[in-house]
Short mmCIF file of C-alpha atoms in Angstrom, two decimals:
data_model
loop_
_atom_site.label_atom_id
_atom_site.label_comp_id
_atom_site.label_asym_id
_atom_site.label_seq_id
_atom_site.Cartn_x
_atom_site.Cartn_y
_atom_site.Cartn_z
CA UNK A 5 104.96 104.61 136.65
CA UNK A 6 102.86 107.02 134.57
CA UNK A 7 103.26 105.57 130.58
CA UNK A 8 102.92 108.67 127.98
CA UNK A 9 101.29 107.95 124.67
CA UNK A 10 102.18 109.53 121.35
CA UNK A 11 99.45 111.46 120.88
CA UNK A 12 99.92 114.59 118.42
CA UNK A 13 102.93 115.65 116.01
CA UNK A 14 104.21 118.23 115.19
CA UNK A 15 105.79 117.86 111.54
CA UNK A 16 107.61 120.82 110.08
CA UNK A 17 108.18 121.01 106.11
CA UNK A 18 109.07 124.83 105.76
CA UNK A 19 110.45 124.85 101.89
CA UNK A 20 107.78 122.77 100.52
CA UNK A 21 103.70 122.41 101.43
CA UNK A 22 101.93 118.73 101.24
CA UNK A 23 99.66 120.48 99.32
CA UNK A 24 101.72 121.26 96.55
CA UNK A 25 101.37 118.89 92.85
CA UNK A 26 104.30 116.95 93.32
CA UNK A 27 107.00 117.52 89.94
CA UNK A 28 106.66 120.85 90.10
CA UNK A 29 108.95 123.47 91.94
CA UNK A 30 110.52 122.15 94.91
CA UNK A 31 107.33 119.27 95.88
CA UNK A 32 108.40 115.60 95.02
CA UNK A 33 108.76 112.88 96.94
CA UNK A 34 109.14 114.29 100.13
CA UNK A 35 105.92 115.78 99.54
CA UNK A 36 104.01 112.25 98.82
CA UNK A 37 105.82 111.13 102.09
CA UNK A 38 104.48 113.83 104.50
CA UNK A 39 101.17 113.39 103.48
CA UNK A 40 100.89 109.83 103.31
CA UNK A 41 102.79 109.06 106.27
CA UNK A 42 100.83 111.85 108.22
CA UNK A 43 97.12 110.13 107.10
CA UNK A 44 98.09 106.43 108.18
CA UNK A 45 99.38 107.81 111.39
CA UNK A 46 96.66 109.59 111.97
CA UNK A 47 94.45 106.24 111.67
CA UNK A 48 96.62 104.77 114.38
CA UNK A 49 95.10 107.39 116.65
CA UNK A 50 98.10 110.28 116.23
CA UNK A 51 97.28 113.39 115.04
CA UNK A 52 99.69 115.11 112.96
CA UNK A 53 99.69 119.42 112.49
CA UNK A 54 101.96 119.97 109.45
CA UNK A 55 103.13 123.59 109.98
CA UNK A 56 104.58 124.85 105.89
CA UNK A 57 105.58 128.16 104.55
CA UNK A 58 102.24 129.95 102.95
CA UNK A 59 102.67 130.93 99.14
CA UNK A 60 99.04 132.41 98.31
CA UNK A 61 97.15 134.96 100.33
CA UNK A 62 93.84 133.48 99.87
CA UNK A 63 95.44 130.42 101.60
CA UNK A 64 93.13 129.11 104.96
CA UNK A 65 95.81 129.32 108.11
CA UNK A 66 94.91 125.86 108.98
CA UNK A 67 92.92 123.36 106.18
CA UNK A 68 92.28 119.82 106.93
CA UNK A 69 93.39 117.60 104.74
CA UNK A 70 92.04 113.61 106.27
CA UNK A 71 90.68 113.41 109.88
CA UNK A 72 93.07 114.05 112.40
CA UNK A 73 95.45 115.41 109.85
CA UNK A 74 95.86 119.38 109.21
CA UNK A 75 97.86 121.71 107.34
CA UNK A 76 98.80 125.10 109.49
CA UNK A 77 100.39 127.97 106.84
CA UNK A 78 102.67 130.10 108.04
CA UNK A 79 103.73 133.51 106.98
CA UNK A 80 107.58 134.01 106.52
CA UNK A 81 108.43 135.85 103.81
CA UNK A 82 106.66 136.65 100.37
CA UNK A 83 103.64 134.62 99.41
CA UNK A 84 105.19 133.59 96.15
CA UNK A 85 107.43 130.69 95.81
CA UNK A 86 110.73 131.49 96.74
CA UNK A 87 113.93 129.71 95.85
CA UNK A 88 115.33 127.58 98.51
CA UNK A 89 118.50 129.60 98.80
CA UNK A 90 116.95 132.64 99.96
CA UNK A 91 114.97 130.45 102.58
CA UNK A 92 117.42 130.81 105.40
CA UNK A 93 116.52 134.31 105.52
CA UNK A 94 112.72 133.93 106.58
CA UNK A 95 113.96 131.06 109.56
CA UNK A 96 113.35 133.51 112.03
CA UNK A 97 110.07 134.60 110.77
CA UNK A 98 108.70 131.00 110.59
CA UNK A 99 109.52 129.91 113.85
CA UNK A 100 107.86 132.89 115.45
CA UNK A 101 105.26 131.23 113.39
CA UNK A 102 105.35 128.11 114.27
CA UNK A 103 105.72 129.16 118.37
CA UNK A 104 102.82 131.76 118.18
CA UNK A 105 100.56 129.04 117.23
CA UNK A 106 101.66 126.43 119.67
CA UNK A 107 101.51 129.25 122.12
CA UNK A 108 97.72 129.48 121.85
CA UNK A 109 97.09 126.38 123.67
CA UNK A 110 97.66 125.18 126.91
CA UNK A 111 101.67 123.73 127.31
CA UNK A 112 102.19 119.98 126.45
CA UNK A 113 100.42 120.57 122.87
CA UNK A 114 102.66 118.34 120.83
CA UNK A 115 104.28 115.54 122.33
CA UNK A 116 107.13 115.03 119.68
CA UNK A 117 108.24 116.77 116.82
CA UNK A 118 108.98 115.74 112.91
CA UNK A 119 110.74 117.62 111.20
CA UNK A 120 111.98 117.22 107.44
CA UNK A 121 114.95 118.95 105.09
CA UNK A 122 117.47 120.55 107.06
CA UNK A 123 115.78 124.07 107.26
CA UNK A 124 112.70 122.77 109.05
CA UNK A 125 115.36 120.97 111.06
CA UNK A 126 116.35 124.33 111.86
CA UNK A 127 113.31 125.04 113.40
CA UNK A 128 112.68 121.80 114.82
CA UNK A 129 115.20 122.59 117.00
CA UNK A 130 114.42 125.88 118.75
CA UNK A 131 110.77 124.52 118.93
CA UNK A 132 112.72 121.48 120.72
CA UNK A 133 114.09 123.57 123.27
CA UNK A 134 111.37 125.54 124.18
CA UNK A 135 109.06 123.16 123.89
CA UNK A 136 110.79 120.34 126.16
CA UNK A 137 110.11 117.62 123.40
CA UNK A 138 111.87 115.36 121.35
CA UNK A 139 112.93 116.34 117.77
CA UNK A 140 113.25 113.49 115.21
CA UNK A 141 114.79 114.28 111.85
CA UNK A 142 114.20 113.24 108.09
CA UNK A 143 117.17 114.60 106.09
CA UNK A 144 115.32 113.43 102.07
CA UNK A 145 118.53 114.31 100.74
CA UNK A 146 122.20 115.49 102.17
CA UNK A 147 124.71 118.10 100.79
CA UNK A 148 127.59 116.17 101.23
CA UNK A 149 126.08 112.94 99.50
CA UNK A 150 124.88 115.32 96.64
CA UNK A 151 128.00 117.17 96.30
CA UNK A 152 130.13 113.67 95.81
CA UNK A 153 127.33 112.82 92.87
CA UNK A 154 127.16 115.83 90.99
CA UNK A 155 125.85 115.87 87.61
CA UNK A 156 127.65 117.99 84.83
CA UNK A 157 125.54 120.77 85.32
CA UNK A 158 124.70 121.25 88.60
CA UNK A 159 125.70 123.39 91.29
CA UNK A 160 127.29 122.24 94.72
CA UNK A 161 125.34 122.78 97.86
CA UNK A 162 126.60 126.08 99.87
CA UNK A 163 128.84 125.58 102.92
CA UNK A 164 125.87 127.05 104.69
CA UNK A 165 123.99 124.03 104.36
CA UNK A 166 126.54 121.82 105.12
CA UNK A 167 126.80 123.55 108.09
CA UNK A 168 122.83 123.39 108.94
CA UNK A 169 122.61 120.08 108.63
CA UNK A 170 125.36 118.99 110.81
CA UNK A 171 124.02 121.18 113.81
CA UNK A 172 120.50 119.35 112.91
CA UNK A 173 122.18 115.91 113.18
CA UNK A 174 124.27 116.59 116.39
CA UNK A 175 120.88 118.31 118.01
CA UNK A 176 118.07 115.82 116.90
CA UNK A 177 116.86 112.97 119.46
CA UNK A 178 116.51 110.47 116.10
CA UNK A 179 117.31 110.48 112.83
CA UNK A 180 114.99 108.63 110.37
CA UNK A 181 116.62 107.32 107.36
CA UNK A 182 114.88 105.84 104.38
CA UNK A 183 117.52 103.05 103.65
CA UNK A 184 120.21 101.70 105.28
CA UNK A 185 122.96 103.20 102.92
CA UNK A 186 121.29 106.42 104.01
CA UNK A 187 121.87 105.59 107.61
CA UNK A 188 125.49 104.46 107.02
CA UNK A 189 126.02 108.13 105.45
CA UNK A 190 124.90 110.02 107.81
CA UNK A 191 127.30 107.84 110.63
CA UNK A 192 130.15 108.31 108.14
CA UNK A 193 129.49 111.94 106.47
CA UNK A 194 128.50 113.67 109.46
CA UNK A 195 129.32 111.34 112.38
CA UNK A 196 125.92 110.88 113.85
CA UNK A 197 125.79 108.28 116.72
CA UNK A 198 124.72 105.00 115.05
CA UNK A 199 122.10 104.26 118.37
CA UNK A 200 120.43 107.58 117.36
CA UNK A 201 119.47 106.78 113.28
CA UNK A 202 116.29 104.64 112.43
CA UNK A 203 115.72 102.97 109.12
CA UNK A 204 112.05 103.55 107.98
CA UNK A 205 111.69 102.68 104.34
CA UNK A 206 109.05 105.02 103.00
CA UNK A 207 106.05 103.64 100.97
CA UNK A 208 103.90 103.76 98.03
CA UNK A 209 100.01 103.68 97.97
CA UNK A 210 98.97 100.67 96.90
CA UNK A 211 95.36 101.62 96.02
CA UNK A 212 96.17 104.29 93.82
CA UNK A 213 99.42 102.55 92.29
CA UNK A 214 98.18 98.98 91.59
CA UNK A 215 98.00 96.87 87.97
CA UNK A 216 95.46 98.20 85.71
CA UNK A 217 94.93 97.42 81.93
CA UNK A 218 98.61 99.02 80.02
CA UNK A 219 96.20 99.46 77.52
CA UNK A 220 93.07 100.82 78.21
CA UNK A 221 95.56 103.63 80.17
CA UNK A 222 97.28 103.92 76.67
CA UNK A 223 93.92 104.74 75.00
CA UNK A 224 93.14 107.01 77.88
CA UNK A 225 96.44 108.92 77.28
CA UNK A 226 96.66 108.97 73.29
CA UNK A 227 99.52 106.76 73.31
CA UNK A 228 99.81 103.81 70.50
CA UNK A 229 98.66 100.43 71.41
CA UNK A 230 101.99 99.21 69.37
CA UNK A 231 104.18 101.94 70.92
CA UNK A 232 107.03 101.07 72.76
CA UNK A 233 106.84 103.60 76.01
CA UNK A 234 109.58 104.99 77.98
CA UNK A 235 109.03 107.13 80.93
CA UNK A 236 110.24 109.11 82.93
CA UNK A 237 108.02 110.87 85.88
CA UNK A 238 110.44 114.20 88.31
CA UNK A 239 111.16 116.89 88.06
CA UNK A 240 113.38 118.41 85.39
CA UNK A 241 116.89 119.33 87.01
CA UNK A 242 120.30 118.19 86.69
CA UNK A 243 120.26 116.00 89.32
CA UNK A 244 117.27 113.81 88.18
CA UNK A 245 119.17 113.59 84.68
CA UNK A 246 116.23 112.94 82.52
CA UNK A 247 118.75 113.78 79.48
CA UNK A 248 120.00 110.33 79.82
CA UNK A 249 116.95 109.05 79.04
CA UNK A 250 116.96 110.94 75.75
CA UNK A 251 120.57 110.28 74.52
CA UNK A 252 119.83 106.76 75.26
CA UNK A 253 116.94 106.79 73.26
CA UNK A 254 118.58 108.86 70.25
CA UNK A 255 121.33 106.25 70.99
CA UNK A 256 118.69 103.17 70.16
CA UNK A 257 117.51 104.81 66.77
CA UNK A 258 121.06 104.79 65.53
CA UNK A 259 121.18 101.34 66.43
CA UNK A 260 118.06 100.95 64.89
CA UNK A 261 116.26 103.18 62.95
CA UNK A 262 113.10 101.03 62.03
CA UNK A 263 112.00 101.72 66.33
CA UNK A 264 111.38 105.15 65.24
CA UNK A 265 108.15 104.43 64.34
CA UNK A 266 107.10 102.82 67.43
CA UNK A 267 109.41 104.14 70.08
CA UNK A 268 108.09 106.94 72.33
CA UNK A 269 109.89 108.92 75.32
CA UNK A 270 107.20 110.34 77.99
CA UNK A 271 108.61 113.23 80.59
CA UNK A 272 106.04 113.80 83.19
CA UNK A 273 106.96 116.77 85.19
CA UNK A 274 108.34 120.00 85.23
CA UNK A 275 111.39 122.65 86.02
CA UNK A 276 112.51 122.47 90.00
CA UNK A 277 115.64 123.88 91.18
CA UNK A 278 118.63 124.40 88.98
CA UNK A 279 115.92 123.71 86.04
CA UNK A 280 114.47 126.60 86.38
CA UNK A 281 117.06 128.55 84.99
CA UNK A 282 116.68 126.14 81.47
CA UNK A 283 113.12 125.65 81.51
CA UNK A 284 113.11 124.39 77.78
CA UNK A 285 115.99 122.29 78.20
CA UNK A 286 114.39 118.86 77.84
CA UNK A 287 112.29 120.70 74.37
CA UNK A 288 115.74 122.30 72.79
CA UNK A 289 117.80 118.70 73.59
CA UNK A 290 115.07 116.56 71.90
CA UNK A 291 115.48 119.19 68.55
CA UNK A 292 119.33 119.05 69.42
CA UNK A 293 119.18 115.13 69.01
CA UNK A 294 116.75 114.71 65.87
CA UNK A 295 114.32 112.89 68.04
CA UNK A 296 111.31 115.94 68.75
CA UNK A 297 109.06 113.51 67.09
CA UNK A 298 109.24 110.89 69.85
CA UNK A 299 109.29 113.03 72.77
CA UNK A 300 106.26 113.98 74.44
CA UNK A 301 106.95 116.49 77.29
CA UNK A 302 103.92 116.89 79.93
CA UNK A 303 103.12 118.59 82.88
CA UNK A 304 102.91 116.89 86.11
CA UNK A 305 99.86 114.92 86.73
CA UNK A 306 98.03 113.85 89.80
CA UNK A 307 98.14 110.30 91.25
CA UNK A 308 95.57 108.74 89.40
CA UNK A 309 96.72 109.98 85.72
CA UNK A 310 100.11 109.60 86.91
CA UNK A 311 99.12 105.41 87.66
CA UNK A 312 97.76 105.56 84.30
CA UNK A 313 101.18 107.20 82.58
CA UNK A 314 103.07 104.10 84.72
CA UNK A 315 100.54 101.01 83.25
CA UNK A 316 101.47 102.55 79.72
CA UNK A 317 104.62 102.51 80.00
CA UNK A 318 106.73 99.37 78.99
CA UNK A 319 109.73 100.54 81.44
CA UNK A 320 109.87 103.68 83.93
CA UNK A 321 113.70 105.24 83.44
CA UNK A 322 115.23 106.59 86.66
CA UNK A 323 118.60 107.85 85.94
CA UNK A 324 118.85 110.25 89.21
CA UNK A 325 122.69 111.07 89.78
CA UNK A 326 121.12 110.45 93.48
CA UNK A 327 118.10 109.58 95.17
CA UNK A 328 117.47 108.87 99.33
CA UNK A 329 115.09 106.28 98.34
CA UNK A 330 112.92 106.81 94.52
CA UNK A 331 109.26 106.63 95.55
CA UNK A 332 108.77 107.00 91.75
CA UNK A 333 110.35 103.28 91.40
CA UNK A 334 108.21 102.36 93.96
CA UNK A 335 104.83 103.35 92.51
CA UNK A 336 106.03 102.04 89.02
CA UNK A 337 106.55 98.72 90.08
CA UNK A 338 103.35 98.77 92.03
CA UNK A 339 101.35 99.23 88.41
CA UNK A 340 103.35 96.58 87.22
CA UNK A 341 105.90 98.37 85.28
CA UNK A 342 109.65 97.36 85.57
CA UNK A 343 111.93 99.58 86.09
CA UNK A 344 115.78 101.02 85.00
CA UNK A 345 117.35 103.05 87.80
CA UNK A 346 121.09 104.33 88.36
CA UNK A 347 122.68 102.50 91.06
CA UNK A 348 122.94 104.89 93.26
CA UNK A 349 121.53 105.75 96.86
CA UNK A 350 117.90 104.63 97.85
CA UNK A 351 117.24 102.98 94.38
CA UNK A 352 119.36 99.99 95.12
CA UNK A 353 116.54 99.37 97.86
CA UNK A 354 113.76 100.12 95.82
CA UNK A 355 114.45 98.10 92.90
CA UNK A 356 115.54 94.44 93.14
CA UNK A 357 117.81 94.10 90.23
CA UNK A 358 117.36 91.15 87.89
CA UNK A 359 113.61 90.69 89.78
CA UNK A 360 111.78 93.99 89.56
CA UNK A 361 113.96 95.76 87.46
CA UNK A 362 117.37 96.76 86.34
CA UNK A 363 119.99 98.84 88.25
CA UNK A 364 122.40 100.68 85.87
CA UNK A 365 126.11 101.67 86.78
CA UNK A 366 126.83 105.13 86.13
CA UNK A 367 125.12 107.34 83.38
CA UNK A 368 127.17 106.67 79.69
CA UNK A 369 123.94 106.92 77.32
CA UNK A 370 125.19 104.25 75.55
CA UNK A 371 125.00 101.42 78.92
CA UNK A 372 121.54 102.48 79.29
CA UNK A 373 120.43 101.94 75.42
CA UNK A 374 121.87 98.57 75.42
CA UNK A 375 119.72 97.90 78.50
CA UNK A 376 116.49 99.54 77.23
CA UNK A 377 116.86 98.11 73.81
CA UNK A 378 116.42 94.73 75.35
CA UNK A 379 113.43 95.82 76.78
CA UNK A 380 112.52 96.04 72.65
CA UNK A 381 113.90 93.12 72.12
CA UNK A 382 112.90 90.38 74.75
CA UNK A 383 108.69 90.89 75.86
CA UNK A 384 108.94 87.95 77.64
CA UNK A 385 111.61 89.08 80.21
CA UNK A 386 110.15 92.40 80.43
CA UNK A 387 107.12 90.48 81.44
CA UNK A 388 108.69 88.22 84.02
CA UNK A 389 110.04 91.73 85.57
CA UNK A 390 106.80 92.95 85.82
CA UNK A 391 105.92 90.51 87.93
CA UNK A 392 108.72 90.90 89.57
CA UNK A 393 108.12 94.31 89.99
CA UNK A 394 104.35 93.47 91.56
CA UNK A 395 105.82 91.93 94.34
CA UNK A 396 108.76 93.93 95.10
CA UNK A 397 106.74 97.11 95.56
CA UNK A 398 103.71 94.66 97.70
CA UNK A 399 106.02 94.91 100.91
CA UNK A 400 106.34 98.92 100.73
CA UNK A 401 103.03 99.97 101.95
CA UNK A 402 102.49 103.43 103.84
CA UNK A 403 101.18 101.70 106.49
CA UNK A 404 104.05 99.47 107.68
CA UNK A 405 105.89 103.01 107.26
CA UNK A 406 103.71 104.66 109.85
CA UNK A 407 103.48 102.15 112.58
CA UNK A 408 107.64 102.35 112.30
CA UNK A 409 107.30 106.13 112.50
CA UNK A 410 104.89 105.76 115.47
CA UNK A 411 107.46 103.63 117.06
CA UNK A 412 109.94 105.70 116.62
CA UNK A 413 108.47 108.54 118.07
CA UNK A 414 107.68 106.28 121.02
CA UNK A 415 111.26 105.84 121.33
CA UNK A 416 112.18 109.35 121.49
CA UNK A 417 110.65 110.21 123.48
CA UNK A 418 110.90 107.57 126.20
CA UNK A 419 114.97 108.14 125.75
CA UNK A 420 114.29 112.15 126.22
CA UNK A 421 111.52 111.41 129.42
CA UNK A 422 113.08 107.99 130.97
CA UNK A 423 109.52 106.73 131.00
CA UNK A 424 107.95 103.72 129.24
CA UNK A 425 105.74 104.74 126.40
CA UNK A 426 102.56 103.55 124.67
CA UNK A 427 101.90 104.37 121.28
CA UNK A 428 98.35 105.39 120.42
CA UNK A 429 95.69 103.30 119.47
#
């Protein structure tokens, strides 16, 4: 019997380009993941196309970003950002897009597509159909799950959505989730068939992200070598919650006021999504609490300053109200830095609490001074979590995430075919 090999992808992101500086607009995590995933797969001998909405007119239609791995910009739409709610509208255009440029090759182009966020899921599946290949599907995050964790001032997803994503679910081949709690909600929020979902933990480049000197970063950054560092690295919305972080910290100068001198807050990133509309928010709450003078509120770095803002740090703060997995836990363990997450969603898999880190029930500013104070308090457990942190993060490495991916392709497509199948190598 002929055996098929997985030979080129097709990945869709249509709200968000790999390209983009993740922590600003709508790129994050999902971001990192494309791109990373996409470059180890392609050393496995898969070539990925990565077919994203364009935003610039000077943009190439297709730029190569690592052998085998390329970047194909479609027009749909406006070339400035638009906000995700008025995506829907510029589906159609995109997939006529996405079709005319299949269409210039002979049939048989792409042997499985990968598509992630329900709108590219959208896509994913008319390409699907008229294509005659398997669809898998990354949700990154899920409107039910987001509208049960809500945070005071954000917005519920639209019924629209809702709706999207269950066609997406019913329609894809597999569904890749990032944790197991993720694959348990989609069974139970939108009753997809248990044989159908794949856990694939996503990774964390352990090149970039890796122990370094706290201190020599610290002198590279302007920080105090005495300082005591708290950070916090997403983008500024709601749902990310980085005002916990700063009513925890006001919270730990009322406890004690002597820290002031010593205690400094780091933000690194910017306004995305229901931000936008309060793009000062994180500025005006830091005069609101008397603490301006601790705060320091910067843009969104690349990976290498962003390893160095992660060494300097004493603790990374993830308060999220939800999160499918937290690759920023990930890559702050992998420098070495413990970290404080809600327990919520993909963070309970991320961080090992009482090893690498500390998970926090819910989001009371006062729970979450108590634990960062003993951060203050105790060096020597905040050093034996570091460690800890090391070697919980050593076992998350993009590669392992590929060959699953690779895998799972395989899979898909010898369900949709009936045919063994050989991955590439």
């Amino acid at each position: 019997m002929k055996r098929r090999r997985v030979g080129r992808v097709a990945t869709i992101s249509m709200h968000t380009s790999p390209l983009d500086q993740p922590g600003t607009g709508d790129a994050g995590g999902m971001n990192v993941y494309i791109v990373e995933s996409a470059k180890r797969l392609a050393q496995l001998g898969i070539e990925v196309e990565i077919f994203t909405r364009q935003t610039a007119r000077d943009l190439p239609p297709v730029a190569e970003i690592a052998p085998g791995v390329s970047v194909r910009h479609v027009t749909a739409g406006p070339y400035e950002e638009l906000d995700k709610g008025d995506l829907p509208g510029q589906l159609c255009a995109f997939l006529s897009g996405v079709l005319r440029a299949e269409a210039m090759y002979d049939p048989g182009r792409y042997d499985v597509i990968h598509s992630h966020y329900w709108l590219s899921g959208q896509v994913g599946w008319l390409a699907k159909e008229r294509w005659g290949v398997p669809l898998v599907h990354t949700m990154h995050t899920m409107a039910k799950v987001k509208n049960l964790l809500l945070a005071e001032d954000d917005r519920p997803e639209p019924a629209a959505r809702v709706f999207g994503e269950e066609q997406v679910v019913e329609i894809a081949d597999r569904l890749v989730a990032n944790t197991p709690t993720e694959a348990r909600e989609l069974a139970e929020l939108y009753g997809a068939d248990p044989d159908r979902i794949e856990v694939v933990n996503p990774g964390v480049n352990l090149t970039v992200f890796r122990p370094a000197s706290g201190q020599e970063a610290r002198r590279r950054l302007g920080l105090p070598r005495d300082a005591h560092v708290l950070l916090f690295v997403g983008r500024v919305q709601p749902l990310k919650a980085p005002d916990v972080l700063l009513r925890a910290a006001a919270r730990m100068l009322v406890d004690d006021p002597g820290l002031r001198s010593k205690l400094v807050v780091a933000c690194v990133g910017g306004p995305s999504g229901n931000g936008l509309a309060r793009p000062s928010f994180l500025t005006d709450l830091a005069v609101e609490l008397g603490i301006s003078d601790i705060v320091r509120i910067v843009p969104p770095a690349p990976q290498h300053e962003l390893a160095d803002w992660y060494r300097a740090a004493d603790v990374t703060v993830v308060p999220s109200y939800n999160e499918s997995f937290g690759l920023v836990a990930l890559e702050s363990q992998a420098c070495g830095t413990p970290v404080v997450a809600a327990s919520v969603g993909g963070l309970r898999t991320a961080v090992h609490d009482g090893v690498s880190g500390v998970l926090v029930e819910g989001h009371d500013p006062h729970d979450w001074a108590q634990v960062l104070g003993r951060f203050v308090r105790e060096p020597a457990w905040r050093e034996a979590l570091a460690a800890g942190a090391v070697s919980r993060a050593a076992g998350f490495g993009w590669s392992v995430t590929a060959a699953r991916l690779a895998d799972v392709y395989a899979e898909a497509m010898a369900h949709l075919y009936r045919t063994p199948i050989a991955v590439s190598s």
